[in-house]
CSV table of C-alpha atoms in Angstrom, one decimal:
chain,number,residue,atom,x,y,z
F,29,UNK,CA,110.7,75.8,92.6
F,30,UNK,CA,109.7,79.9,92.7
F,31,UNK,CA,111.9,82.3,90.2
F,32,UNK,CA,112.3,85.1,92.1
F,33,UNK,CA,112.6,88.0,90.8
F,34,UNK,CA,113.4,91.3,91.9
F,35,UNK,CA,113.3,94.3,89.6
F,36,UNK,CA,115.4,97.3,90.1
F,37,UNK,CA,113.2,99.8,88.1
F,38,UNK,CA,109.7,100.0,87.3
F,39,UNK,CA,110.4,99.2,83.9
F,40,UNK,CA,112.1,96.2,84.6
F,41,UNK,CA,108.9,95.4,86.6
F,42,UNK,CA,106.6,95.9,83.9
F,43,UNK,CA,108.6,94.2,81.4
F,44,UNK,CA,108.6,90.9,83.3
F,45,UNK,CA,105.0,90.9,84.6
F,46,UNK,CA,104.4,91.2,80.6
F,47,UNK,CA,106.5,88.9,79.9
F,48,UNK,CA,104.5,86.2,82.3
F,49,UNK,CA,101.1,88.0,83.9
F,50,UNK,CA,100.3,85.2,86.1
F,51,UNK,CA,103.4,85.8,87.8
F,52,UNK,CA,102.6,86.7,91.9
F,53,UNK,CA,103.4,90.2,92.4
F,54,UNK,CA,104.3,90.9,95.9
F,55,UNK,CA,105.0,93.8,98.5
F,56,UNK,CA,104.7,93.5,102.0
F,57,UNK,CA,103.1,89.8,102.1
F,58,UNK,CA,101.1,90.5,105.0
F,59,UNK,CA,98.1,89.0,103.3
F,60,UNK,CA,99.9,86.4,100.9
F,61,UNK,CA,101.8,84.8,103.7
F,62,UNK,CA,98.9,83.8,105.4
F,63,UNK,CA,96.5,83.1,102.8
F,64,UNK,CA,98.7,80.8,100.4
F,65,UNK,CA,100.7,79.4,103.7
F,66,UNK,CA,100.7,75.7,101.6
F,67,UNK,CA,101.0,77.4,98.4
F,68,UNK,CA,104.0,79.7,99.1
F,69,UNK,CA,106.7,76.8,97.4
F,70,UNK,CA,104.4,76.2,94.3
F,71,UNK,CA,104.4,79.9,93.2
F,72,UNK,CA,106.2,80.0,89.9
F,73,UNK,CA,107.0,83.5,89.4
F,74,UNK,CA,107.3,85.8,92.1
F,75,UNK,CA,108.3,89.6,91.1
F,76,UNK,CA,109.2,91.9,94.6
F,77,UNK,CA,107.6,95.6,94.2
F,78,UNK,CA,109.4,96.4,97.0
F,79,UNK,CA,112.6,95.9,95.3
F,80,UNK,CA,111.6,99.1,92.3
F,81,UNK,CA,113.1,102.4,93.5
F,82,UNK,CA,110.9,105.4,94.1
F,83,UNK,CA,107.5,103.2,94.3
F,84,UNK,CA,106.8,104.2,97.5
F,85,UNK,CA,107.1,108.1,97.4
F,86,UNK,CA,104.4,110.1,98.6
F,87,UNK,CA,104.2,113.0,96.7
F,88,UNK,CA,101.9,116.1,95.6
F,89,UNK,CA,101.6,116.9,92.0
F,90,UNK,CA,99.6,120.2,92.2
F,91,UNK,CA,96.6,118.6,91.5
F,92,UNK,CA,96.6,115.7,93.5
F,93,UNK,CA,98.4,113.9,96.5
F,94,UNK,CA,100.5,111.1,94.9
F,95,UNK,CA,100.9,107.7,96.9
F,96,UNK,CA,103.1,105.1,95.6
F,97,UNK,CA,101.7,101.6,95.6
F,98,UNK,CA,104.4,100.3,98.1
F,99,UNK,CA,103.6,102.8,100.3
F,100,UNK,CA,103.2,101.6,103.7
F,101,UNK,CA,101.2,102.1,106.3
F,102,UNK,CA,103.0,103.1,108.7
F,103,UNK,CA,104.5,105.7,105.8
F,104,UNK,CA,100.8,107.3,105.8
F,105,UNK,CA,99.9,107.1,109.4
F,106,UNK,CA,103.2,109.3,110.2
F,107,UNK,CA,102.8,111.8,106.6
F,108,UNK,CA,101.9,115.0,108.2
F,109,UNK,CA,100.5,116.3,104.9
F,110,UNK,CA,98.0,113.3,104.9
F,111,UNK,CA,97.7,114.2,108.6
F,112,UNK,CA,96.7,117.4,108.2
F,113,UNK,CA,94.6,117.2,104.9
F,114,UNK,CA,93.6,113.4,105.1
F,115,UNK,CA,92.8,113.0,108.1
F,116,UNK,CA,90.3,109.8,107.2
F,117,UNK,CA,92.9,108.4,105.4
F,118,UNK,CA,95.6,109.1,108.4
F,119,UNK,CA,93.0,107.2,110.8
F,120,UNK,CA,92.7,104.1,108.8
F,121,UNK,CA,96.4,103.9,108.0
F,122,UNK,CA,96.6,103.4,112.1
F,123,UNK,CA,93.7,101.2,112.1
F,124,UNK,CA,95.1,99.0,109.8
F,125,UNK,CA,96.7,95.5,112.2
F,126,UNK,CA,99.6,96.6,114.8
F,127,UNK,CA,102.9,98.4,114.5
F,128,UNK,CA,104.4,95.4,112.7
F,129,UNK,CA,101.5,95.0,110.2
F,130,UNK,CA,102.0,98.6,109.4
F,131,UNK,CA,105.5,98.6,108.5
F,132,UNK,CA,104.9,96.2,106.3
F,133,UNK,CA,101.6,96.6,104.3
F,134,UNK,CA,101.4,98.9,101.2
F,135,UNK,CA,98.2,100.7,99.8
F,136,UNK,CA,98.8,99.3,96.4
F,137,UNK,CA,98.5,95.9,98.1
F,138,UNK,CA,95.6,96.8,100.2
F,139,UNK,CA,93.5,97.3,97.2
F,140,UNK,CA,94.9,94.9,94.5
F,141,UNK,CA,94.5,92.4,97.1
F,142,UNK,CA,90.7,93.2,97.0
F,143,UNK,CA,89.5,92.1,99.9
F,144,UNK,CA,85.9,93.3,100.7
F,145,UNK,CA,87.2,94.1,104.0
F,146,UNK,CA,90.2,96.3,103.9
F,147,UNK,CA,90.4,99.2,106.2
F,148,UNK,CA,91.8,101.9,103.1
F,149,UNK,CA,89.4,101.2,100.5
F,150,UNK,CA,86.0,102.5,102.2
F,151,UNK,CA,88.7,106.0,102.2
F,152,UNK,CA,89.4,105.7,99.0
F,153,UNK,CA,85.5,105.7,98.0
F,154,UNK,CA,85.0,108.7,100.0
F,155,UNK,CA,88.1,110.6,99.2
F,156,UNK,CA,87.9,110.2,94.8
F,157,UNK,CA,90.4,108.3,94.5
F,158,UNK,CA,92.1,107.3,91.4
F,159,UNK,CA,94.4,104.2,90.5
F,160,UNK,CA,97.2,105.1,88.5
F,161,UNK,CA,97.1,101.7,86.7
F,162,UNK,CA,100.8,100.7,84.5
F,163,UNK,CA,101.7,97.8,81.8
F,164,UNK,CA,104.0,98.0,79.5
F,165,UNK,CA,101.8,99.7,77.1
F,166,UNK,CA,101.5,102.7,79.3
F,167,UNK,CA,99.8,104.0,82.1
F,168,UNK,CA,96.0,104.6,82.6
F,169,UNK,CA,93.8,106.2,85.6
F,170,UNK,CA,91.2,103.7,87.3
F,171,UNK,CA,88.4,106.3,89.0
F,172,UNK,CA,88.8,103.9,92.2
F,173,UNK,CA,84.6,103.6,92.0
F,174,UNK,CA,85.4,101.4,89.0
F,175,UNK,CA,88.0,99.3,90.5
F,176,UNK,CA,86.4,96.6,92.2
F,177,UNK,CA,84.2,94.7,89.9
F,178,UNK,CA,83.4,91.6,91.7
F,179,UNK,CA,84.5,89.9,94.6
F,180,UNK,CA,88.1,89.7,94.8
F,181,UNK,CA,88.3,91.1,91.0
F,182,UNK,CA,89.8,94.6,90.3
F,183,UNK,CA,89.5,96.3,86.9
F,184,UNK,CA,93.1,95.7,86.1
F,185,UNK,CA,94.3,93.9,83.0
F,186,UNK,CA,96.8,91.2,82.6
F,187,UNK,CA,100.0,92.0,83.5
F,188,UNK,CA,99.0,95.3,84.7
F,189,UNK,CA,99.6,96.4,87.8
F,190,UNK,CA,98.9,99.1,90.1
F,191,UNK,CA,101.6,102.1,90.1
F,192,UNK,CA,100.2,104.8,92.4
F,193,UNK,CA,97.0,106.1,94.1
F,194,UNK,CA,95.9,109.4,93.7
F,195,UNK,CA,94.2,111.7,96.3
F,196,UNK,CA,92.1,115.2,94.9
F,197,UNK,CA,93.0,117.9,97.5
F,198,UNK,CA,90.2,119.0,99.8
F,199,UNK,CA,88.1,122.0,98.8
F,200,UNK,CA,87.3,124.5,101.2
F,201,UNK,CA,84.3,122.9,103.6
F,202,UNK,CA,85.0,119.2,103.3
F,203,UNK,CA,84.7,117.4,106.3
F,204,UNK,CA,86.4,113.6,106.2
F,205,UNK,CA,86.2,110.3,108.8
F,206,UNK,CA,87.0,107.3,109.0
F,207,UNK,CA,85.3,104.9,111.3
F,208,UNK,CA,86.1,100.9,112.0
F,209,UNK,CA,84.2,98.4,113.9
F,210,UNK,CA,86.3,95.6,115.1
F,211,UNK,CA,86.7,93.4,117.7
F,212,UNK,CA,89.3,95.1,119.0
F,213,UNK,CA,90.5,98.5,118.3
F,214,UNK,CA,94.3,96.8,116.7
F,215,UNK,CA,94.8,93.8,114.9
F,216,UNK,CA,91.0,93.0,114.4
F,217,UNK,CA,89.7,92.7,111.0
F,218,UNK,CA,87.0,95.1,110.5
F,219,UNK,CA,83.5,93.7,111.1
F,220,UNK,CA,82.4,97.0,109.1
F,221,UNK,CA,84.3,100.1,108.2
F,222,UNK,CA,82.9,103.4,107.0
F,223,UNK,CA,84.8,106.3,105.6
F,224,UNK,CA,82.8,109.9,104.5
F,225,UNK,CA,83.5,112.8,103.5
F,226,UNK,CA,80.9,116.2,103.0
F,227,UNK,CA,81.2,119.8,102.0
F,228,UNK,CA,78.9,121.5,104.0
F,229,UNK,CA,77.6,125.4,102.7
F,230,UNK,CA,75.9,127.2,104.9
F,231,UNK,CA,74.9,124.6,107.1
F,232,UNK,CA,73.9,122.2,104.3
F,233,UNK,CA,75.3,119.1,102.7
F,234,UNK,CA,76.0,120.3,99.2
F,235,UNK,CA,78.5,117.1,98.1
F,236,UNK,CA,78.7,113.6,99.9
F,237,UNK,CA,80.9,110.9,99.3
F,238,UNK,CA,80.5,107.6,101.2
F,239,UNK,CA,82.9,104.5,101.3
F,240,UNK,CA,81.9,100.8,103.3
F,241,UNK,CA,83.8,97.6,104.2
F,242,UNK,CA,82.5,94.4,104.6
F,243,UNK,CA,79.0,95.1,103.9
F,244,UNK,CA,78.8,93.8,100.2
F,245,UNK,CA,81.1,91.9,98.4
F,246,UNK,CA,83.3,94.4,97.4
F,247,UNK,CA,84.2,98.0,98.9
F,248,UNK,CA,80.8,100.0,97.6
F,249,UNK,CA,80.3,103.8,97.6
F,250,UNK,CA,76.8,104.4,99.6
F,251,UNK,CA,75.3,106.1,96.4
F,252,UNK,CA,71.2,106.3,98.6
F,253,UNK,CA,72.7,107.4,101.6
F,254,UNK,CA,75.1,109.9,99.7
F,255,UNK,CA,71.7,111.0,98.1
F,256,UNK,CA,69.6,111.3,101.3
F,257,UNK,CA,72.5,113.3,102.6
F,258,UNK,CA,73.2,116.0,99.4
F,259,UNK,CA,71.2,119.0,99.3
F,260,UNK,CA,69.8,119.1,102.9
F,261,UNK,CA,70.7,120.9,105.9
F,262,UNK,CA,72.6,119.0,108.8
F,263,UNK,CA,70.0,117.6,111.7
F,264,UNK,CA,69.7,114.5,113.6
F,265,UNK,CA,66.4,113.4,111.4
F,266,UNK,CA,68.7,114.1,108.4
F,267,UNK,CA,71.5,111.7,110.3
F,268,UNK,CA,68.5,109.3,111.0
F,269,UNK,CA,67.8,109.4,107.6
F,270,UNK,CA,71.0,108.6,106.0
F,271,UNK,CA,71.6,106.2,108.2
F,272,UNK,CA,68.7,103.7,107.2
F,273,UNK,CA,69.0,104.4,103.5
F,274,UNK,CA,72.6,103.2,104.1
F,275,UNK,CA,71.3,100.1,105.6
F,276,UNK,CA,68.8,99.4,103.6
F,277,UNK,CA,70.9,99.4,100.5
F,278,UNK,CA,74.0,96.9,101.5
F,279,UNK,CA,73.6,93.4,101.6
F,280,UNK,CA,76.0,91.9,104.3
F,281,UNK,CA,76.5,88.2,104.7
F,282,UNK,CA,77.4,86.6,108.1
F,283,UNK,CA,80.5,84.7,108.3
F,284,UNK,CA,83.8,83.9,111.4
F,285,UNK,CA,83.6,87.9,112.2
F,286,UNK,CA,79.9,89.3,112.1
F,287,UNK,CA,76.4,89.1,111.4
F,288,UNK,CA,74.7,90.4,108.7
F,289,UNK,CA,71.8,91.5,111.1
F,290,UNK,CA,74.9,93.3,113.0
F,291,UNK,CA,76.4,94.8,110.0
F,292,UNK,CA,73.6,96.3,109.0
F,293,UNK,CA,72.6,97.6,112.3
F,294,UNK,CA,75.6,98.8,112.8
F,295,UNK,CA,76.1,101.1,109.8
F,296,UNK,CA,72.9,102.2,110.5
F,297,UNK,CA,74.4,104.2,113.7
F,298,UNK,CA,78.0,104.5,112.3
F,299,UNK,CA,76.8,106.3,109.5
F,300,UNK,CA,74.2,108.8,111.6
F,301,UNK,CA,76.9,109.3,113.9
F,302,UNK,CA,79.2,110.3,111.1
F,303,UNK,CA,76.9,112.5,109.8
F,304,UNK,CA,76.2,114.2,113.8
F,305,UNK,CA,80.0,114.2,113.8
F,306,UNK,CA,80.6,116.1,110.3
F,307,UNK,CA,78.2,118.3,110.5
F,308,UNK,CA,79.1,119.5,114.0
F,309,UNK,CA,76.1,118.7,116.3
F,310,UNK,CA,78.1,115.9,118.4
K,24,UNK,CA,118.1,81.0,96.3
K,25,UNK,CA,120.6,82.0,98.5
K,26,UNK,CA,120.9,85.4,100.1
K,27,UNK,CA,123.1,88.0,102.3
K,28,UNK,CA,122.0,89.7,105.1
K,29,UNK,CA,122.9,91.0,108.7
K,30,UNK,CA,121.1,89.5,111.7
K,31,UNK,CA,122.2,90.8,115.0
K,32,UNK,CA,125.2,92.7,113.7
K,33,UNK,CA,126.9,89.8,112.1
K,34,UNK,CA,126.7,88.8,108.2
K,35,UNK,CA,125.2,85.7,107.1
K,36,UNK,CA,123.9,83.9,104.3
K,37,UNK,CA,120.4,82.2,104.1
K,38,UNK,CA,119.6,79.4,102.0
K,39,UNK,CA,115.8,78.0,101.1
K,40,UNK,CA,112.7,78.6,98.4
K,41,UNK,CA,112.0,82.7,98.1
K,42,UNK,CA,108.8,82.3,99.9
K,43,UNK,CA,110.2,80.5,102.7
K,44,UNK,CA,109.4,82.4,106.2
K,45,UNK,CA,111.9,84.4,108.0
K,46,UNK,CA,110.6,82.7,110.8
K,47,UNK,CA,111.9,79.3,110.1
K,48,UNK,CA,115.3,80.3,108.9
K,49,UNK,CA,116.4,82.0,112.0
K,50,UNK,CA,115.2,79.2,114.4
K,51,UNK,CA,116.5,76.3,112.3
K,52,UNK,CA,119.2,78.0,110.2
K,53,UNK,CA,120.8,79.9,112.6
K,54,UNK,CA,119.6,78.4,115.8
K,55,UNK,CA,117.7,81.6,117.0
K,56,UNK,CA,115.3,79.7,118.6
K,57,UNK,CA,114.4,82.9,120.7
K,58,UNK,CA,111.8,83.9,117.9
K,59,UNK,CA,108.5,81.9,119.2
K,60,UNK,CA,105.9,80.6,116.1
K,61,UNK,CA,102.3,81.9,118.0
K,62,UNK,CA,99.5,82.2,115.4
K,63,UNK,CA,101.6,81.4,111.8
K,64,UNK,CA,99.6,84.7,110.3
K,65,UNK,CA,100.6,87.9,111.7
K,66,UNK,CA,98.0,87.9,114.0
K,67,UNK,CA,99.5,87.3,117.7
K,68,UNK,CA,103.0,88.6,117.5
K,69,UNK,CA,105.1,86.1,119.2
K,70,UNK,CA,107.7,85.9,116.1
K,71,UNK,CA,108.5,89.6,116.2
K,72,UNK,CA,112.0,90.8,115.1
K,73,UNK,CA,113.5,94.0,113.7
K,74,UNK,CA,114.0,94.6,110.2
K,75,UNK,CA,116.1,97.8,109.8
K,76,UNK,CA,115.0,98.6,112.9
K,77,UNK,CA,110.9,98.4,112.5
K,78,UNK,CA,109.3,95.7,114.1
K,79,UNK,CA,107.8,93.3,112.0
K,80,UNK,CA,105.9,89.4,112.3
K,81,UNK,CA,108.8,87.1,110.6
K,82,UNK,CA,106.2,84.5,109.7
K,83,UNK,CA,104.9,86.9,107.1
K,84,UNK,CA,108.3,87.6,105.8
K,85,UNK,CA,109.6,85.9,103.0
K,86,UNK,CA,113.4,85.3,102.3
K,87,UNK,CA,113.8,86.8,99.2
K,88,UNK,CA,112.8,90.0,100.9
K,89,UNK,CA,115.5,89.9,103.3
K,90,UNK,CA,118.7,90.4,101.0
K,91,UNK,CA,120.6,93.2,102.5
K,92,UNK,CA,118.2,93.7,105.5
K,93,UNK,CA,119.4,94.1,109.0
K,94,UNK,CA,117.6,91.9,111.3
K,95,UNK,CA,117.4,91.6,115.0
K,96,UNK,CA,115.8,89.0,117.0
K,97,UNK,CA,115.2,89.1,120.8
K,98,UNK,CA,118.9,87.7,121.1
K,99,UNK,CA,120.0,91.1,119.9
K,100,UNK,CA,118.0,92.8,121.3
K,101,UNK,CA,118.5,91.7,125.0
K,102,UNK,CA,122.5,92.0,124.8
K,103,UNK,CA,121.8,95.5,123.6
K,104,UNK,CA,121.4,98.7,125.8
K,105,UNK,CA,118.0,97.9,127.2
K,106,UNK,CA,119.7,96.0,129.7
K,107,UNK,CA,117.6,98.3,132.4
K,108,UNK,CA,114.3,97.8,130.6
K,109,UNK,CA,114.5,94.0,131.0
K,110,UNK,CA,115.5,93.8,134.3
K,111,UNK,CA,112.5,96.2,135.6
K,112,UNK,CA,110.1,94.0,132.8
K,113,UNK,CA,111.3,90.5,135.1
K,114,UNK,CA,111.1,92.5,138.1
K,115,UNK,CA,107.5,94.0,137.8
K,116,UNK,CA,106.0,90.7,136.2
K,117,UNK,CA,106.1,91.3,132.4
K,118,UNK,CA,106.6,87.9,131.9
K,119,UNK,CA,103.9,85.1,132.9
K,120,UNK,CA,104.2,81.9,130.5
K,121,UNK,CA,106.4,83.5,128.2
K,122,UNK,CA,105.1,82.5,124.7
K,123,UNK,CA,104.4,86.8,123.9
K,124,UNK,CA,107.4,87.4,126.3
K,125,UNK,CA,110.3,87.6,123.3
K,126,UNK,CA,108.2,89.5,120.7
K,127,UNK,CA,107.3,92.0,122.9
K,128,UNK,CA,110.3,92.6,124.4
K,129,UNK,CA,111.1,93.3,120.7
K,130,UNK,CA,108.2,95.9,119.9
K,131,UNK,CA,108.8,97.8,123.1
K,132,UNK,CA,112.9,97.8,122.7
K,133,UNK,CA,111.8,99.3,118.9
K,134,UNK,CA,109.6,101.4,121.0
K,135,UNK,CA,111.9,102.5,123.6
K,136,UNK,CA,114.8,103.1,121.0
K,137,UNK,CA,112.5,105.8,119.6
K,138,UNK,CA,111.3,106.9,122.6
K,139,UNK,CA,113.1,106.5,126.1
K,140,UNK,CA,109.9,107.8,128.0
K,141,UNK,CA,107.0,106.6,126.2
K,142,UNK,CA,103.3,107.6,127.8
K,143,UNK,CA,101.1,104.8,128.9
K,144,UNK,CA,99.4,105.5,125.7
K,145,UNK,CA,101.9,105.4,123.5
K,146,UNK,CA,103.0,102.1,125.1
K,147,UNK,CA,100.0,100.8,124.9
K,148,UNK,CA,99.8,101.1,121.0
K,149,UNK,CA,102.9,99.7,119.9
K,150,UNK,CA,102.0,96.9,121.7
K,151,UNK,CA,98.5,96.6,120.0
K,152,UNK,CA,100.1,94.2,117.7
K,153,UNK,CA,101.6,91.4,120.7
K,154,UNK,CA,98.9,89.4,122.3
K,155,UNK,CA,99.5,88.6,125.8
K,156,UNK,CA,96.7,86.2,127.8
K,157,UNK,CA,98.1,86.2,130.8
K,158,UNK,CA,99.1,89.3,132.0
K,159,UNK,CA,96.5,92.2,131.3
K,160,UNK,CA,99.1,94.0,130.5
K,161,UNK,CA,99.9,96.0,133.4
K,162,UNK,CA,103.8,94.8,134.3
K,163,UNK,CA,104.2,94.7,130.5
K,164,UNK,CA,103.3,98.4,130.7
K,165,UNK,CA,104.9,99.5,133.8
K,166,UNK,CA,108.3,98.2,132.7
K,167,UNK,CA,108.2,100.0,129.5
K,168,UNK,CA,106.9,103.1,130.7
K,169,UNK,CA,109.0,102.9,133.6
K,170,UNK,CA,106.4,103.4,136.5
K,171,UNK,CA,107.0,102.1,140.3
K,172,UNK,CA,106.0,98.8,141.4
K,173,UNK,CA,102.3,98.3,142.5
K,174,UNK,CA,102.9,98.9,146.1
């Protein structure tokens, strides 16, 4: 037998994933459904998100563009604001499954699901992201970097859960993308996914900010290819360049989707190319 | 737990566990045996219906998170006013074994509620989420974008 529970506040939530933090929190189940198919009936304690008001309001609060963890994707894919000034973001929103996955899968489940291959956390490396993280002793911000501490383990405590996602505004000169490498363009999961995103002065990289999928066992910032990037002016040696340090620095594995040797090679070209692509000489 | 919600316009009441599948409650609760099981995990989407009017796999949904949802299945869909999208979608060879044939006449009547005249483009990616082996896609796509038969 499953409680079910379905929490008409966020307070409500908080309170009863306190009360019991082993309880399954769900949203849009796109992931759960599948993966616990045999499971489903032995779940305890299941508490709804999508059930709590106002958790999936996309919102900007001066500093920062707000996402609420139930939040879909289809919500993100269609948010001209995100559109316009996320464009990374906007691109893996559509990337993410088909129509119907879309409507249905949340950010906040995207990344407290953890997978190492989820198409909007490489984004969230490259974009600063930060977790708005709440229990019912209060609310905390997560620099999403720190998130994902192992495979399939996020930097959340018990009965903690995650509220919102937070995007810092573009500065003047940032360039974003997003790129996924799938079997197919829809409904593939990603063999690898890259996200970046430069500010470019004066024909040189001054800032650099890279995000991968399925290369490691967790989503992994790029920190030797962010560091052959910063501080150099845009070329196709300089591409080269960031290219292999990003290959050389991610372990992949091979498993039902991909090679290792594939992965590898793979974000060796997506990553040049990004950097072609960003810096405006493709 | 038992819960109320609309499924092709009329009110009903679904019993089972919370995580049971939407799936398995239409076909064997209510008989809707129009929504097809294809993959069991979102991946093929054979079992699509409308939930509020967005398409969505019902093997990934759960019945606790149908209270107060509208739901239609390709039986509500086909008495609706696409009438003249399902005629052209038999007449131009949409339909070749059948298993994709009732979630994607769901997707594209989403589609075509939205948008009447949708580019082959646009067509194309709604659809991204309903597999279809047999047909390559090209009567599929003429009847939704509402081209003239292949001469």
């Amino acid at each position: 037998m499953t409680a079910a529970l379905s929490p008409r506040s966020l307070a409500e939530a908080l309170r009863w994933f306190g009360d019991e933090p082993s309880s399954k929190l769900v949203a849009g189940c796109t992931d759960l459904m599948v993966a616990d198919t045999l499971r489903r009936s032995e779940m305890p304690r299941v508490i709804d998100l999508l059930s709590v008001p106002g958790l999936a309001d996309v919102h900007d609060t001066g500093a920062f563009l707000e996402m609420g963890a139930t939040a879909t994707f289809a919500a993100l894919g269609q948010n001209a604001v995100i559109r316009q000034c996320f464009p990374a973001l906007s691109d893996a929103a559509r990337a993410v499954g088909g129509w119907q996955i879309q409507a249905r899968a949340t950010i906040g489940g995207n990344i407290a699901n953890a997978s190492p291959a989820g198409d909007s956390p490489p984004v969230l490396l490259a974009l600063d992201a930060t977790v708005v993280a709440a229990s019912t002793a209060g609310e905390r911000e997560i620099p999403y970097d720190q998130f994902h501490v192992a495979y399939r383990k996020t930097a959340l405590r018990p009965g903690e859960l995650v509220r919102a996602v937070r995007l810092p505004w573009p500065v003047p000169g940032s360039r974003q993308a997003f790129r996924k490498v799938g079997t197919r363009a829809a409904q593939a999961i990603s063999k690898i996914a890259v996200a970046m995103s430069v500010r470019i002065e004066a024909g040189r990289i001054v800032e650099a900010r890279i995000g991968a999928g399925s290369v490691a066992a967790t989503p992994i910032r790029l920190r030797a290819a962010e560091t052959a990037a910063i501080a150099n002016a845009v070329s196709e040696a300089l591409a080269t360049a960031v290219g292999k340090a990003a290959a050389s620095e991610v372990r992949p594995i091979d498993d039902v989707r991909s090679t290792a040797e594939y992965r590898s090679f793979a974000l060796e070209r997506v990553a040049r190319r990004l950097v072609l692509e960003l810096g405006g000489l493709s | 737990m038992n819960i109320e919600c609309t499924v092709n316009g009329r009110s009903v009441s679904l019993a089972g566990e919370p995580m049971d599948r939407l799936l398995d409650l239409l076909r064997w609760q209510l008989s809707l045996t129009g929504t097809k099981e294809g993959c069991g995990e979102g991946e093929c989407g054979a079992c699509t219906v409308l939930m509020d009017g967005a398409p969505v796999v019902s093997c990934l949904v759960p019945l606790m998170q149908c209270a107060g949802r509208s739901i239609e299945t390709v039986e509500g869909v086909a008495m609706g006013p696409q009438r003249e999208f399902l005629e052209r979608f038999v007449a131009l060879g949409g339909v070749q074994c059948g298993a994709c044939t009732p979630g994607v006449v769901v997707t594209a009547c989403a589609l075509l509620r939205s948008n009447p005249k949708p580019t082959r483009e646009e067509a194309a990616r709604a659809l991204a989420g309903n597999l279809c082996r047999c047909t390559g896609y090209e009567g599929i796509l003429r009847a939704v974008c509402d081209e003239e038969p292949r001469p």
